[in-house]
Amino acid sequence: MAATPIDPSHSAGNGSESSVDDEEIARFEAMADKWWDPEGDFKPLHRLNPVRVGYLRDKVTAHFGSDENAPTPFAGLRILDIGCGGGLLAEPMARLGAQVVGADAGEANIRVARLHAARAGLDIDYRHTTAEALAEAGEKFDVIVNMEVIEHVADVGVFLGACAALLASGGAMAISTLNRTPKSYVAAIIGAEYLLRWLPRGTHNWRKFVKPSELADALAHAGLRLSDIRGLEYNPFGQTWSLGRDTGVNYVGFAVHAGSEN
Amino acid sequence: MARQKKTLSADVAISADVAIAGGGMVGLTLGIGLAQSGLSVVVIDAAPQAELTEPAFDGRSSAIAHASCRLLQGVGIWPHLADRAEPILEIRVTDGPSRQFLHFDQATLGDGPMGYMVENRHTRMGLFARATELDNLRIIAPDKAVSFEAEAAGARLTLESGIIIEAPLVVGAEGRASPLRQWAGIPTRKWQYNQSGIVATIAHELPHCNIAHERFLAPGPFAILPLKGNRSSLVWTVDPALAEEIMSLSPRAFLAEVEKRVGGFLGKLKVIGPRWTYPLGLQFAQRYIDPRLALVGDAAHGIHPIAGQGLNLGLRDVAALIEVLVDARRLGGDIGAADVLDRYQRWRRADSLALALATDGLNRLFSNDIAPIRALRDMGLAAINRMPAAKRFFMRHARGTVGKLPKLLKGEAV
Ligand SMILES: Cc1cc2nc3c(=O)[nH]c(=O)nc-3n(C[C@H](O)[C@H](O)[C@H](O)COP(=O)(O)OP(=O)(O)OC[C@H]3O[C@@H](n4cnc5c(N)ncnc54)[C@H](O)[C@@H]3O)c2cc1C
């Protein structure tokens, strides 16, 4: 989700937030429509989203012992969505009752996300910032949602260290990423539709994909334990996703503090 | 912020998860089911609530199929009307003068009544009673929508009273003439039968033994349906000119016509309450959805009442829509998003069309007095009666337990 294929500037800079003109608003509205069009550029993410949210809901409610069938099973939880993009995950979590902070390094993404949440009447605290900066400011969260981010960061160890620092005691983190396997290599090279659209055009960062063992090691280094790992399997014919055993391309995991039980 | 609110001083804005226009039996059941699942719901109805439960407002009774009954149980409505519901234990289908008949009784399926007869006003009272138990369900009546705007992330319904409702999803449940369907520009296919339905209630000397009779007389079907006590509901289908004539008969002459068709098996008859007439037609919306809008019940499809399935079909929409929306909401999804609505439409459209065509076909077949067709259908009925499998098939249809059933129709929780 930290991928920023629709953030052409990366450099919108700062400061001029107060003088947004109509043309700019229109540009962001168009972007928001793109992010949120289930049949558009982000179709693979839209398809994946229910599976990710389902996993999150089940793991988080089990971890905190809350009722997964309650209308707002995340009530009372402060959740950080790191690399929130246009808010595809942040909005469902807010609807499930969480108090959500969405952070993204792409400023355009944050603007898009804010705009969309306002239109949907959702109260989400979107910030143009990084995990490191939040950690420095001493923020704490019950849950950190770290989806499709670590394959983009410069240093996985440093990044996960910052995430661990952001985690309140007894908290948990959900992580999804891409595995570095021959299978994912082939998928990336032959340009499986979903991968092509997902990754910023022209970046062949297969080398930055993360093996589950590497993830587990980096987490352990940060004082966290990978307590669960599941494959996110894509069926290109039905264009559907499901949770399964095959972690060869996409996978999702759940991490807790090293000392904790579940 | 991107949204510019019109600042009419009299406006009162309400936000809800779902706004339902039309609080008929279908719309209100939907509202109750959704509210029970934790969504906030506003139901708007054009008629004042008090009037809706007057016997003079709607003299009809409806057959509530076994599956619909499970839905009503699942959403907590059934306990409020169980006492007023008369079970149908047997259905006898007779074909006019040929006396061939098809006979269904619960012993064939072996698990309880095929359905229940309930007076519409009692169903409404049950709905209102259940509605008041739910804090997150609000009924606004009498009032109606004057405009509907679908935006990228939500819809806005403006009511005659000036109230504005903002919700991610609006449901059109205003019956056949659905203004929401018209505003959305959803076309309908219509077939007007050259038939009218006459509805009346009779009291009789002898018990009905919980048997429903469907008689296929040449001008159209004549049904005798068991109500509580020694009373039955009559649904009589005739051509419009004859309907007019029948409607203008004196009470005594009307009774004589009724007696001629019912026969003597119920003993002495008495017509109670007013008689009603309704033009009959088939109407089918080409889409059940539009951005931020879903249609349910008669707004989506009006079928021939020959099989007593109109309300039941609407309740199947309700069960499917509740399941689709609750599934989406459990995943924190936008319940008015296109993919969610699409799931609902794909689920319901084929089923309704099949039933609409089947009842249409039945009606054409049975409203026909051409000898070869009569012979054919006699053979058909006789054959069905001899084949237990085929009979069970028809019976399951009558009970509403065929097709890919939403959980609520199977008696499961969503
Ligand atoms: C003669 C006859 C016999 C029938 N017998 C049976 C039977 O035995 N079994 C069966 O299952 N079905 C039967 N039906 C069909 C059944 O009555 C309908 O299918 C069922 O009532 C549909 O319910 P509904 O809620 O969709 O629509 P309706 O019952 O038409 O309800 C619509 C509601 O919307 C309200 N409304 C209208 N316009 C607006 C507006 N602009 N804004 C807000 N509210 C509005 C109305 O006040 C009403 O409350 C029969 C129909 C006929 C004609």
XYZ file of C-alpha atoms and ligand atoms in Angstrom:
729
model
C 0.000 0.000 0.000
C 2.973 2.302 0.323
C 3.322 1.954 -3.402
C 2.581 5.311 -4.882
C 1.868 4.800 -8.548
C -0.608 7.601 -8.587
C 1.498 10.034 -6.664
C 3.321 11.686 -9.537
C 5.036 14.339 -7.483
C 6.427 12.677 -4.374
C 7.530 16.201 -3.720
C 4.384 18.195 -3.250
C 6.500 19.575 -0.468
C 4.896 21.184 2.496
C 3.600 24.441 3.726
C 1.181 25.369 0.967
C -1.676 23.352 2.458
C -3.757 26.409 3.191
C -3.886 27.647 -0.367
C -5.375 24.650 -2.122
C -7.068 25.836 -5.247
C -10.056 24.300 -6.963
C -7.989 22.726 -9.681
C -5.917 20.908 -7.134
C -8.975 19.709 -5.279
C -10.329 18.398 -8.555
C -7.058 16.584 -9.182
C -7.204 14.917 -5.779
C -10.837 14.041 -6.215
C -9.956 12.322 -9.467
C -7.200 10.430 -7.662
C -9.550 9.432 -4.887
C -11.992 8.130 -7.435
C -9.156 6.103 -8.922
C -8.030 4.675 -5.608
C -11.557 3.779 -4.712
C -12.775 2.412 -8.012
C -13.115 -1.327 -7.369
C -12.689 -2.008 -11.079
C -9.899 0.528 -11.625
C -6.127 0.626 -11.158
C -6.340 -0.723 -7.648
C -8.654 -3.572 -8.455
C -6.260 -6.223 -7.095
C -6.127 -4.403 -3.769
C -9.889 -4.058 -3.663
C -10.176 -7.759 -4.277
C -7.605 -8.542 -1.623
C -9.082 -6.183 0.924
C -11.921 -8.323 2.310
C -9.487 -11.184 2.871
C -7.017 -8.918 4.676
C -9.733 -7.349 6.799
C -11.213 -10.751 7.611
C -7.814 -11.972 8.767
C -7.266 -8.833 10.819
C -10.688 -8.997 12.411
C -10.295 -12.625 13.404
C -6.736 -12.298 14.713
C -7.266 -9.014 16.512
C -10.503 -10.068 18.218
C -8.929 -13.373 19.250
C -5.885 -11.552 20.592
C -7.900 -9.076 22.648
C -10.663 -11.545 23.506
C -13.420 -9.443 21.985
C -16.525 -10.627 20.111
C -15.807 -10.873 16.392
C -19.517 -10.711 15.608
C -20.147 -7.493 17.493
C -21.125 -4.562 15.255
C -17.912 -2.776 16.256
C -15.431 -5.471 17.300
C -12.509 -2.998 17.229
C -14.131 -0.534 19.643
C -11.639 0.797 22.142
C -8.573 -0.059 20.040
C -6.138 2.516 18.747
C -4.817 1.272 15.437
C -2.027 2.559 13.225
C -2.268 1.830 9.514
C 1.242 2.324 8.270
C 1.487 2.951 4.530
C -2.212 3.632 4.419
C -2.361 4.740 0.779
C -5.828 5.943 -0.123
C -7.296 4.450 3.041
C -8.516 1.110 1.715
C -7.782 -0.585 5.035
C -8.129 2.375 7.360
C -11.786 2.935 6.476
C -12.954 -0.626 7.177
C -11.080 -0.588 10.484
C -12.741 2.694 11.437
C -16.131 1.181 10.608
C -15.281 -1.760 12.816
C -14.967 0.727 15.649
C -11.244 1.415 15.848
C -9.712 4.785 16.441
C -7.471 4.834 13.381
C -4.328 6.782 12.592
C -3.320 6.388 8.958
C 0.246 7.261 8.040
C 1.782 7.426 4.584
C 4.975 8.864 3.193
C 3.198 9.950 0.019
C 1.551 13.280 0.601
C -0.875 12.846 -2.275
C -2.044 9.567 -0.755
C -2.807 11.304 2.515
C -4.803 14.010 0.783
C -6.740 11.425 -1.161
C -7.413 9.419 1.980
C -8.601 12.470 3.909
C -10.891 13.515 1.141
C -12.435 10.089 0.865
C -12.926 9.619 4.591
C -14.632 12.991 4.796
C -16.964 12.032 1.981
C -17.738 8.741 3.702
C -18.319 10.524 7.009
C -15.523 8.642 8.776
C -13.310 10.126 11.435
C -9.758 9.003 10.665
C -6.577 10.774 11.682
C -4.463 10.752 8.508
C -0.896 11.966 8.760
C 1.805 12.567 6.226
C 4.555 10.975 8.285
C 6.650 7.865 8.844
C 6.807 5.125 11.464
C 10.145 6.453 12.628
C 8.792 9.961 13.175
C 5.764 8.632 15.066
C 8.012 6.518 17.283
C 10.175 9.522 17.997
C 7.075 11.451 19.046
C 6.309 8.667 21.550
C 2.984 7.514 20.018
C 1.581 4.130 21.100
C -0.914 1.830 19.407
C -2.744 -1.346 20.377
C -2.527 -2.668 16.856
C -0.224 -1.836 13.985
C -1.316 -2.769 10.506
C 1.644 -3.089 8.272
C 0.374 -4.262 4.916
C 2.439 -4.292 1.737
C 5.020 -1.922 3.186
C 8.204 -3.704 4.163
C 9.104 -4.625 0.591
C 9.405 -0.894 -0.053
C 11.386 0.321 2.945
C 15.115 1.020 2.832
C 16.001 -0.999 5.928
C 13.565 -3.610 7.198
C 15.319 -3.901 10.569
C 15.230 -0.209 11.330
C 11.643 0.059 10.165
C 10.406 -2.867 12.264
C 12.337 -1.492 15.240
C 10.346 1.723 14.944
C 7.101 -0.258 14.650
C 7.946 -2.278 17.761
C 8.535 0.950 19.657
C 5.081 2.145 18.599
C 3.367 -0.950 19.959
C 1.671 -0.605 23.334
C 2.320 -3.410 25.759
C 0.037 -6.331 24.981
C -0.375 -5.028 21.449
C -0.075 -6.855 18.146
C 1.028 -6.199 14.607
C -0.284 -7.619 11.343
C 2.163 -7.701 8.456
C 1.766 -8.689 4.850
C 4.338 -8.655 2.118
C 5.730 -10.565 -0.853
C 7.986 -13.575 -0.533
C 11.280 -13.746 -2.430
C 10.862 -17.063 -4.257
C 11.261 -18.284 -7.816
C 7.507 -18.238 -8.025
C 7.198 -14.581 -7.082
C 10.124 -13.790 -9.398
C 8.318 -15.351 -12.310
C 5.118 -13.611 -11.305
C 6.892 -10.258 -11.150
C 8.774 -10.774 -14.428
C 5.952 -12.094 -16.500
C 3.994 -9.293 -14.963
C 1.075 -11.009 -13.410
C -1.552 -8.360 -13.718
C -1.966 -7.853 -10.048
C 1.712 -7.453 -9.326
C 2.290 -5.071 -12.197
C -0.433 -2.780 -11.064
C 0.565 -3.065 -7.500
C 4.167 -2.101 -7.806
C 5.300 1.296 -9.022
C 5.874 1.052 -12.714
C 9.446 0.383 -13.691
C 10.671 -0.779 -10.321
C 11.877 -4.314 -10.341
C 12.306 -4.671 -6.665
C 11.886 -8.406 -6.455
C 15.209 -8.378 -4.608
C 13.535 -6.410 -1.833
C 10.833 -9.007 -1.286
C 11.085 -10.599 2.168
C 11.220 -14.262 3.069
C 9.141 -15.326 6.088
C 12.299 -16.462 7.868
C 13.868 -13.045 7.339
C 10.719 -11.404 8.616
C 10.703 -13.616 11.705
C 14.351 -12.783 12.386
C 13.862 -9.056 11.983
C 10.824 -9.187 14.269
C 12.712 -11.195 16.882
C 15.424 -8.583 16.779
C 12.776 -5.984 17.557
C 11.432 -8.046 20.474
C 8.447 -9.452 18.611
C 7.397 -12.975 17.769
C 5.675 -14.071 14.568
C 2.780 -16.074 16.010
C 0.962 -16.879 12.785
C 1.649 -16.912 9.091
C -0.753 -17.577 6.228
C -0.461 -17.519 2.485
C -2.551 -15.042 0.525
C -3.379 -17.017 -2.567
C -4.487 -15.383 -5.769
C -6.648 -17.145 -8.276
C -6.071 -15.296 -11.579
C -9.078 -16.918 -13.232
C -11.654 -15.845 -10.722
C -9.501 -12.863 -9.707
C -10.156 -13.835 -6.171
C -7.982 -14.080 -3.086
C -8.096 -16.492 -0.241
C -6.112 -17.394 2.841
C -4.203 -20.619 2.441
C -0.999 -22.493 2.966
C 0.935 -21.238 -0.024
C 3.160 -18.428 1.222
C 5.204 -18.499 -2.000
C 4.081 -15.114 -3.306
C 1.918 -13.048 -0.959
C 1.610 -13.780 2.703
C 0.305 -12.269 5.902
C 1.442 -12.759 9.470
C 0.606 -11.728 13.005
C 3.231 -10.662 15.531
C 3.036 -10.209 19.292
C 5.507 -9.255 21.986
C 8.128 -11.969 22.418
C 7.012 -12.812 25.942
C 3.284 -13.046 25.296
C 1.316 -16.262 24.933
C -0.886 -16.138 21.848
C -14.139 19.824 3.065
C -15.171 18.578 -0.320
C -18.845 18.425 0.396
C -20.795 21.606 0.256
C -23.912 21.336 2.304
C -26.835 23.339 1.118
C -27.770 25.562 3.969
C -31.528 25.605 4.033
C -32.371 26.735 7.500
C -35.223 24.263 7.990
C -33.056 21.274 7.140
C -32.530 18.593 9.655
C -29.822 16.171 8.611
C -29.877 12.617 9.868
C -27.185 10.126 9.096
C -27.804 6.398 9.059
C -26.303 3.267 7.595
C -29.375 2.538 5.515
C -32.381 4.637 4.550
C -35.391 2.638 3.383
C -38.155 4.368 1.447
C -41.368 2.406 1.950
C -42.273 0.759 5.227
C -44.554 -1.919 3.832
C -44.252 -5.516 4.898
C -41.076 -5.908 2.885
C -39.367 -2.591 3.689
C -40.045 -2.775 7.392
C -38.905 -6.384 7.700
C -35.659 -5.324 6.046
C -35.291 -2.385 8.424
C -35.854 -4.627 11.426
C -33.396 -7.264 10.242
C -30.682 -4.718 9.558
C -31.238 -2.879 12.830
C -31.090 -6.155 14.711
C -27.712 -6.783 13.066
C -26.414 -3.521 14.488
C -26.872 -1.135 11.578
C -28.617 2.184 12.051
C -31.724 2.364 9.903
C -34.315 4.966 8.959
C -37.579 3.821 7.362
C -39.801 6.373 5.648
C -43.417 5.621 4.797
C -45.958 7.775 3.022
C -48.901 6.491 5.054
C -49.535 7.364 8.689
C -48.733 4.332 10.816
C -52.067 4.255 12.592
C -53.898 3.934 9.296
C -51.805 0.985 8.190
C -53.225 -1.253 10.872
C -56.835 -0.282 10.263
C -58.745 -3.198 8.763
C -60.096 -0.787 6.142
C -56.610 0.042 4.825
C -55.670 -3.389 3.604
C -58.219 -6.155 3.699
C -55.826 -8.698 2.322
C -54.231 -11.641 3.945
C -50.980 -13.148 2.809
C -49.673 -16.629 2.707
C -46.354 -16.645 4.499
C -44.312 -19.566 3.257
C -42.381 -21.787 5.615
C -39.041 -20.199 4.631
C -40.390 -16.661 5.074
C -41.585 -17.686 8.486
C -38.040 -18.647 9.402
C -36.873 -15.213 8.331
C -39.547 -13.580 10.487
C -38.431 -15.772 13.372
C -34.799 -14.891 12.797
C -35.464 -11.172 13.006
C -37.762 -11.402 16.025
C -41.036 -10.534 14.297
C -42.716 -13.926 14.457
C -43.369 -13.971 18.214
C -45.459 -10.833 17.690
C -47.762 -12.480 15.183
C -47.596 -16.209 15.840
C -50.949 -16.079 17.648
C -52.602 -14.563 14.603
C -51.126 -16.973 12.072
C -53.134 -19.899 10.791
C -51.085 -22.840 9.564
C -51.680 -24.307 6.112
C -51.360 -28.052 6.460
C -52.681 -29.085 3.095
C -53.048 -27.618 -0.377
C -55.640 -28.932 -2.799
C -55.428 -27.859 -6.392
C -58.482 -28.492 -8.530
C -58.825 -27.859 -12.193
C -62.279 -26.505 -12.836
C -64.837 -28.997 -14.015
C -62.458 -31.863 -14.763
C -62.060 -32.592 -11.060
C -58.520 -33.848 -11.468
C -56.689 -32.732 -8.479
C -53.324 -32.270 -7.044
C -53.004 -32.766 -3.378
C -50.156 -31.642 -1.165
C -50.072 -32.257 2.491
C -47.452 -31.756 5.103
C -47.180 -35.485 5.721
C -45.369 -35.718 2.363
C -42.584 -33.472 3.607
C -43.065 -34.265 7.200
C -41.805 -31.153 8.878
C -44.529 -28.818 9.856
C -46.919 -26.511 8.024
C -46.291 -25.422 4.456
C -46.941 -21.899 5.467
C -49.280 -19.649 7.393
C -52.096 -17.309 6.521
C -51.836 -13.980 8.244
C -53.956 -10.892 7.751
C -51.770 -8.108 6.421
C -52.837 -5.752 9.182
C -51.729 -8.274 11.790
C -48.395 -8.633 10.061
C -48.046 -4.855 10.147
C -48.919 -4.725 13.856
C -46.289 -7.380 14.501
C -43.761 -5.383 12.518
C -44.496 -2.211 14.458
C -44.266 -4.034 17.764
C -40.875 -5.442 16.854
C -39.704 -2.102 15.463
C -40.278 -0.336 18.762
C -37.932 -2.806 20.466
C -35.004 -1.622 18.365
C -33.272 1.613 19.322
C -31.333 1.940 16.100
C -34.438 1.787 13.911
C -36.295 4.985 13.301
C -39.580 5.239 11.418
C -40.521 8.544 9.836
C -44.190 8.598 8.771
C -46.100 10.076 7.122
C -43.415 11.496 4.900
C -41.811 10.725 1.579
C -38.700 11.311 -0.403
C -38.748 14.135 -2.910
C -35.219 13.682 -4.213
C -32.386 11.200 -4.246
C -28.769 12.019 -4.985
C -26.068 9.391 -5.240
C -22.553 10.636 -4.648
C -19.230 8.845 -4.768
C -19.215 7.871 -1.109
C -22.847 8.074 -0.055
C -26.365 9.053 -0.922
C -28.703 11.748 0.190
C -32.449 11.495 0.448
C -34.454 14.666 0.871
C -37.920 14.267 2.350
C -41.004 16.360 1.803
C -40.763 17.587 5.391
C -37.290 18.999 4.713
C -35.501 16.246 6.581
C -32.313 15.168 4.834
C -30.992 11.668 5.316
C -27.413 10.833 4.474
C -26.584 7.170 4.171
C -24.192 4.982 2.225
C -27.184 3.017 0.961
C -30.785 3.822 0.117
C -33.335 1.078 -0.456
C -36.448 1.465 -2.592
C -39.298 -0.528 -1.036
C -42.228 1.665 -2.017
C -44.057 -1.031 -3.930
C -44.885 -1.245 -7.614
C -44.809 2.454 -8.409
C -41.425 2.985 -6.687
C -40.392 6.614 -7.253
C -36.764 5.744 -6.446
C -36.744 3.210 -9.250
C -38.149 5.818 -11.599
C -35.706 8.525 -10.521
C -32.834 6.148 -11.080
C -34.153 5.586 -14.583
C -34.424 1.845 -14.138
C -36.756 0.528 -16.825
C -39.337 -2.145 -16.145
C -40.870 -4.829 -18.281
C -44.595 -5.001 -17.794
C -47.325 -7.323 -18.799
C -50.806 -6.346 -17.831
C -53.001 -9.390 -17.459
C -56.473 -8.833 -18.580
C -57.461 -9.834 -15.082
C -58.357 -8.315 -11.771
C -58.098 -9.832 -8.357
C -61.051 -9.662 -6.018
C -60.319 -10.233 -2.378
C -62.818 -10.860 0.393
C -63.026 -12.599 3.730
C -65.716 -15.088 4.619
C -66.887 -16.673 7.822
C -68.197 -20.211 7.577
C -70.108 -22.695 9.630
C -67.738 -25.657 9.269
C -63.988 -25.694 9.964
C -61.568 -25.336 7.062
C -59.277 -27.981 8.549
C -56.258 -25.852 7.562
C -56.644 -26.723 3.918
C -55.879 -24.201 1.185
C -57.861 -24.671 -2.007
C -56.702 -23.392 -5.341
C -59.284 -23.842 -8.086
C -58.357 -23.137 -11.621
C -61.624 -21.899 -13.052
C -61.730 -20.818 -16.685
C -61.615 -17.062 -16.116
C -58.738 -17.481 -13.650
C -57.814 -19.031 -10.331
C -60.050 -18.954 -7.284
C -58.369 -19.516 -3.936
C -59.838 -20.280 -0.514
C -57.232 -19.782 2.167
C -57.653 -20.668 5.860
C -57.642 -17.847 8.409
C -57.882 -18.009 12.198
C -61.203 -19.344 13.438
C -63.896 -20.385 11.001
C -62.846 -17.797 8.473
C -61.190 -17.908 5.070
C -59.673 -15.442 2.687
C -60.855 -15.553 -0.924
C -58.753 -14.479 -3.856
C -60.746 -14.538 -7.023
C -59.278 -13.741 -10.401
C -61.593 -12.573 -13.170
C -61.480 -10.285 -16.202
C -61.733 -6.595 -15.368
C -65.247 -6.086 -16.743
C -66.584 -8.971 -14.717
C -64.664 -7.713 -11.688
C -66.439 -4.405 -11.949
C -69.751 -6.160 -12.170
C -68.989 -8.358 -9.198
C -67.819 -5.396 -7.171
C -71.088 -3.606 -7.775
C -73.265 -6.541 -6.705
C -75.479 -6.190 -3.658
C -74.175 -8.035 -0.581
C -76.736 -10.749 -1.086
C -75.929 -11.241 -4.789
C -72.224 -11.221 -4.017
C -72.704 -13.906 -1.406
C -74.608 -15.989 -3.944
C -71.667 -15.764 -6.386
C -69.265 -16.725 -3.642
C -71.397 -19.693 -2.621
C -71.516 -20.872 -6.206
C -67.708 -21.034 -6.327
C -66.934 -22.244 -2.853
C -69.514 -24.996 -2.847
C -71.009 -26.575 0.218
C -68.067 -28.083 2.067
C -67.744 -25.175 4.503
C -71.438 -25.083 5.350
C -73.247 -21.766 5.595
C -71.180 -18.763 4.440
C -71.159 -15.106 5.378
C -69.101 -12.344 3.804
C -67.353 -10.268 6.445
C -65.723 -6.905 5.881
C -65.365 -5.097 2.583
C -64.401 -6.614 -0.769
C -61.385 -5.342 -2.660
C -60.246 -5.357 -6.220
C -56.746 -5.041 -7.620
C -55.616 -4.994 -11.243
C -53.171 -7.808 -11.862
C -49.979 -7.536 -13.807
C -46.442 -8.715 -13.995
C -43.727 -6.135 -13.608
C -40.031 -6.723 -13.491
C -37.307 -4.106 -13.009
C -34.405 -4.554 -15.398
C -31.935 -3.781 -12.647
C -32.340 -4.165 -8.905
C -29.522 -1.756 -8.211
C -28.092 1.606 -9.175
C -25.258 3.514 -7.521
C -26.100 3.659 -3.778
C -29.552 2.165 -4.404
C -31.107 -1.281 -4.083
C -34.705 -2.260 -4.822
C -36.633 -4.860 -2.832
C -40.116 -6.332 -2.924
C -42.732 -5.119 -5.345
C -40.493 -2.187 -6.298
C -38.254 -4.751 -7.969
C -40.837 -7.276 -9.100
C -44.563 -7.652 -9.020
C -45.735 -11.085 -9.945
C -49.058 -12.689 -10.517
C -50.634 -13.597 -7.167
C -51.590 -17.010 -8.489
C -49.036 -18.771 -6.338
C -49.339 -16.382 -3.395
C -45.655 -15.674 -3.722
C -45.450 -11.867 -4.021
C -44.687 -11.161 -0.391
C -42.563 -14.269 -0.089
C -40.450 -13.214 -3.016
C -39.972 -9.822 -1.384
C -38.927 -11.498 1.851
C -36.356 -13.523 -0.083
C -34.894 -10.218 -1.282
C -34.833 -9.080 2.308
C -32.996 -12.161 3.567
C -30.425 -11.946 0.771
C -29.844 -8.216 1.202
C -29.449 -8.540 4.972
C -26.875 -11.284 4.489
C -24.915 -9.390 1.834
C -24.886 -6.159 3.850
C -24.029 -7.822 7.146
C -21.182 -9.737 5.494
C -19.835 -6.494 4.041
C -20.177 -4.667 7.329
C -18.436 -7.425 9.290
C -15.456 -6.696 7.076
C -15.777 -2.985 7.684
C -16.821 -2.489 4.082
C -18.843 0.287 2.518
C -22.286 -1.330 2.432
C -23.385 0.791 -0.500
C -20.352 -0.013 -2.663
C -20.958 -1.263 -6.173
C -19.508 -4.726 -5.594
C -21.721 -5.300 -2.548
C -24.868 -4.302 -4.415
C -23.802 -6.385 -7.351
C -23.697 -9.462 -5.137
C -27.261 -8.796 -4.074
C -28.467 -8.343 -7.622
C -26.769 -11.471 -8.932
C -28.272 -13.467 -6.101
C -31.821 -12.262 -6.420
C -32.506 -11.404 -10.029
C -32.393 -14.856 -11.536
C -34.534 -16.315 -8.769
C -37.250 -13.672 -9.082
C -37.315 -13.896 -12.847
C -37.699 -17.655 -12.707
C -40.604 -17.394 -10.301
C -42.201 -14.556 -12.256
C -42.071 -16.596 -15.441
C -43.275 -19.737 -13.722
C -46.315 -18.024 -12.238
C -46.929 -16.273 -15.535
C -46.821 -19.608 -17.302
C -49.108 -21.196 -14.724
C -51.596 -18.420 -15.123
C -51.591 -18.623 -18.915
C -51.962 -22.347 -18.754
C -54.788 -22.323 -16.279
C -56.698 -19.286 -17.495
C -57.254 -20.982 -20.781
C -60.337 -22.811 -21.795
C -59.127 -24.345 -25.037
C -59.834 -28.070 -24.962
C -56.419 -29.471 -25.958
C -54.722 -27.302 -23.360
C -57.222 -28.423 -20.785
C -56.448 -32.032 -21.644
C -52.749 -31.361 -21.393
C -52.952 -29.765 -18.026
C -55.238 -32.473 -16.732
C -52.632 -34.991 -17.740
C -49.988 -32.802 -16.152
C -51.789 -32.588 -12.840
C -52.631 -36.236 -12.777
C -49.058 -37.148 -13.621
C -47.643 -34.879 -10.938
C -49.991 -36.309 -8.415
C -48.699 -39.791 -9.118
C -45.031 -38.859 -8.879
C -43.913 -38.203 -5.334
C -40.629 -36.614 -6.461
C -42.331 -34.080 -8.688
C -44.834 -33.383 -5.981
C -42.147 -32.738 -3.451
C -40.513 -30.403 -5.921
C -43.694 -28.346 -6.223
C -44.190 -28.437 -2.538
C -40.747 -27.140 -1.798
C -41.560 -24.287 -4.123
C -44.715 -23.560 -2.209
C -42.781 -23.667 1.041
C -40.104 -21.466 -0.428
C -37.250 -23.773 0.403
C -35.670 -24.122 -3.047
C -32.722 -22.333 -4.623
C -29.596 -20.940 -3.020
C -31.154 -19.824 0.209
C -29.960 -16.932 2.326
C -29.104 -18.068 5.849
C -32.140 -16.386 7.376
C -34.450 -18.455 5.195
C -32.727 -21.591 6.358
C -33.321 -20.651 9.951
C -29.688 -19.703 10.564
C -28.330 -16.491 12.033
C -26.464 -14.096 9.760
C -54.858 -9.505 -4.797
C -53.511 -9.767 -4.274
C -53.286 -10.848 -3.450
C -52.018 -11.144 -2.974
N -51.849 -12.236 -2.178
C -50.616 -12.552 -1.748
C -50.391 -13.691 -0.918
O -51.278 -14.422 -0.556
N -49.125 -13.969 -0.524
C -48.091 -13.171 -0.914
O -46.948 -13.492 -0.559
N -48.260 -12.067 -1.654
C -49.501 -11.727 -2.091
N -49.672 -10.607 -2.864
C -48.524 -9.746 -3.159
C -48.092 -8.920 -1.946
O -49.158 -8.201 -1.410
C -46.970 -7.970 -2.332
O -46.011 -8.655 -3.047
C -46.344 -7.367 -1.085
O -47.291 -6.639 -0.351
C -45.210 -6.433 -1.466
O -44.750 -5.708 -0.356
P -43.909 -4.386 -0.499
O -43.582 -3.988 0.883
O -42.817 -4.608 -1.482
O -44.847 -3.327 -1.190
P -46.192 -2.684 -0.649
O -46.965 -3.643 0.155
O -46.826 -2.084 -1.864
O -45.699 -1.539 0.354
C -45.205 -0.299 -0.078
C -45.140 0.672 1.084
O -44.502 1.861 0.648
C -45.244 2.989 1.026
N -44.995 4.006 -0.001
C -45.503 4.100 -1.237
N -44.990 5.155 -1.886
C -44.116 5.738 -1.054
C -43.253 6.871 -1.141
N -43.200 7.615 -2.235
N -42.466 7.167 -0.080
C -42.516 6.422 1.054
N -43.326 5.355 1.188
C -44.122 5.021 0.152
C -46.671 2.530 1.132
O -47.379 3.314 2.077
C -46.486 1.081 1.621
O -46.458 1.000 3.027
C -50.928 -10.304 -3.343
C -51.138 -9.190 -4.140
C -52.405 -8.924 -4.639
C -52.609 -7.730 -5.523
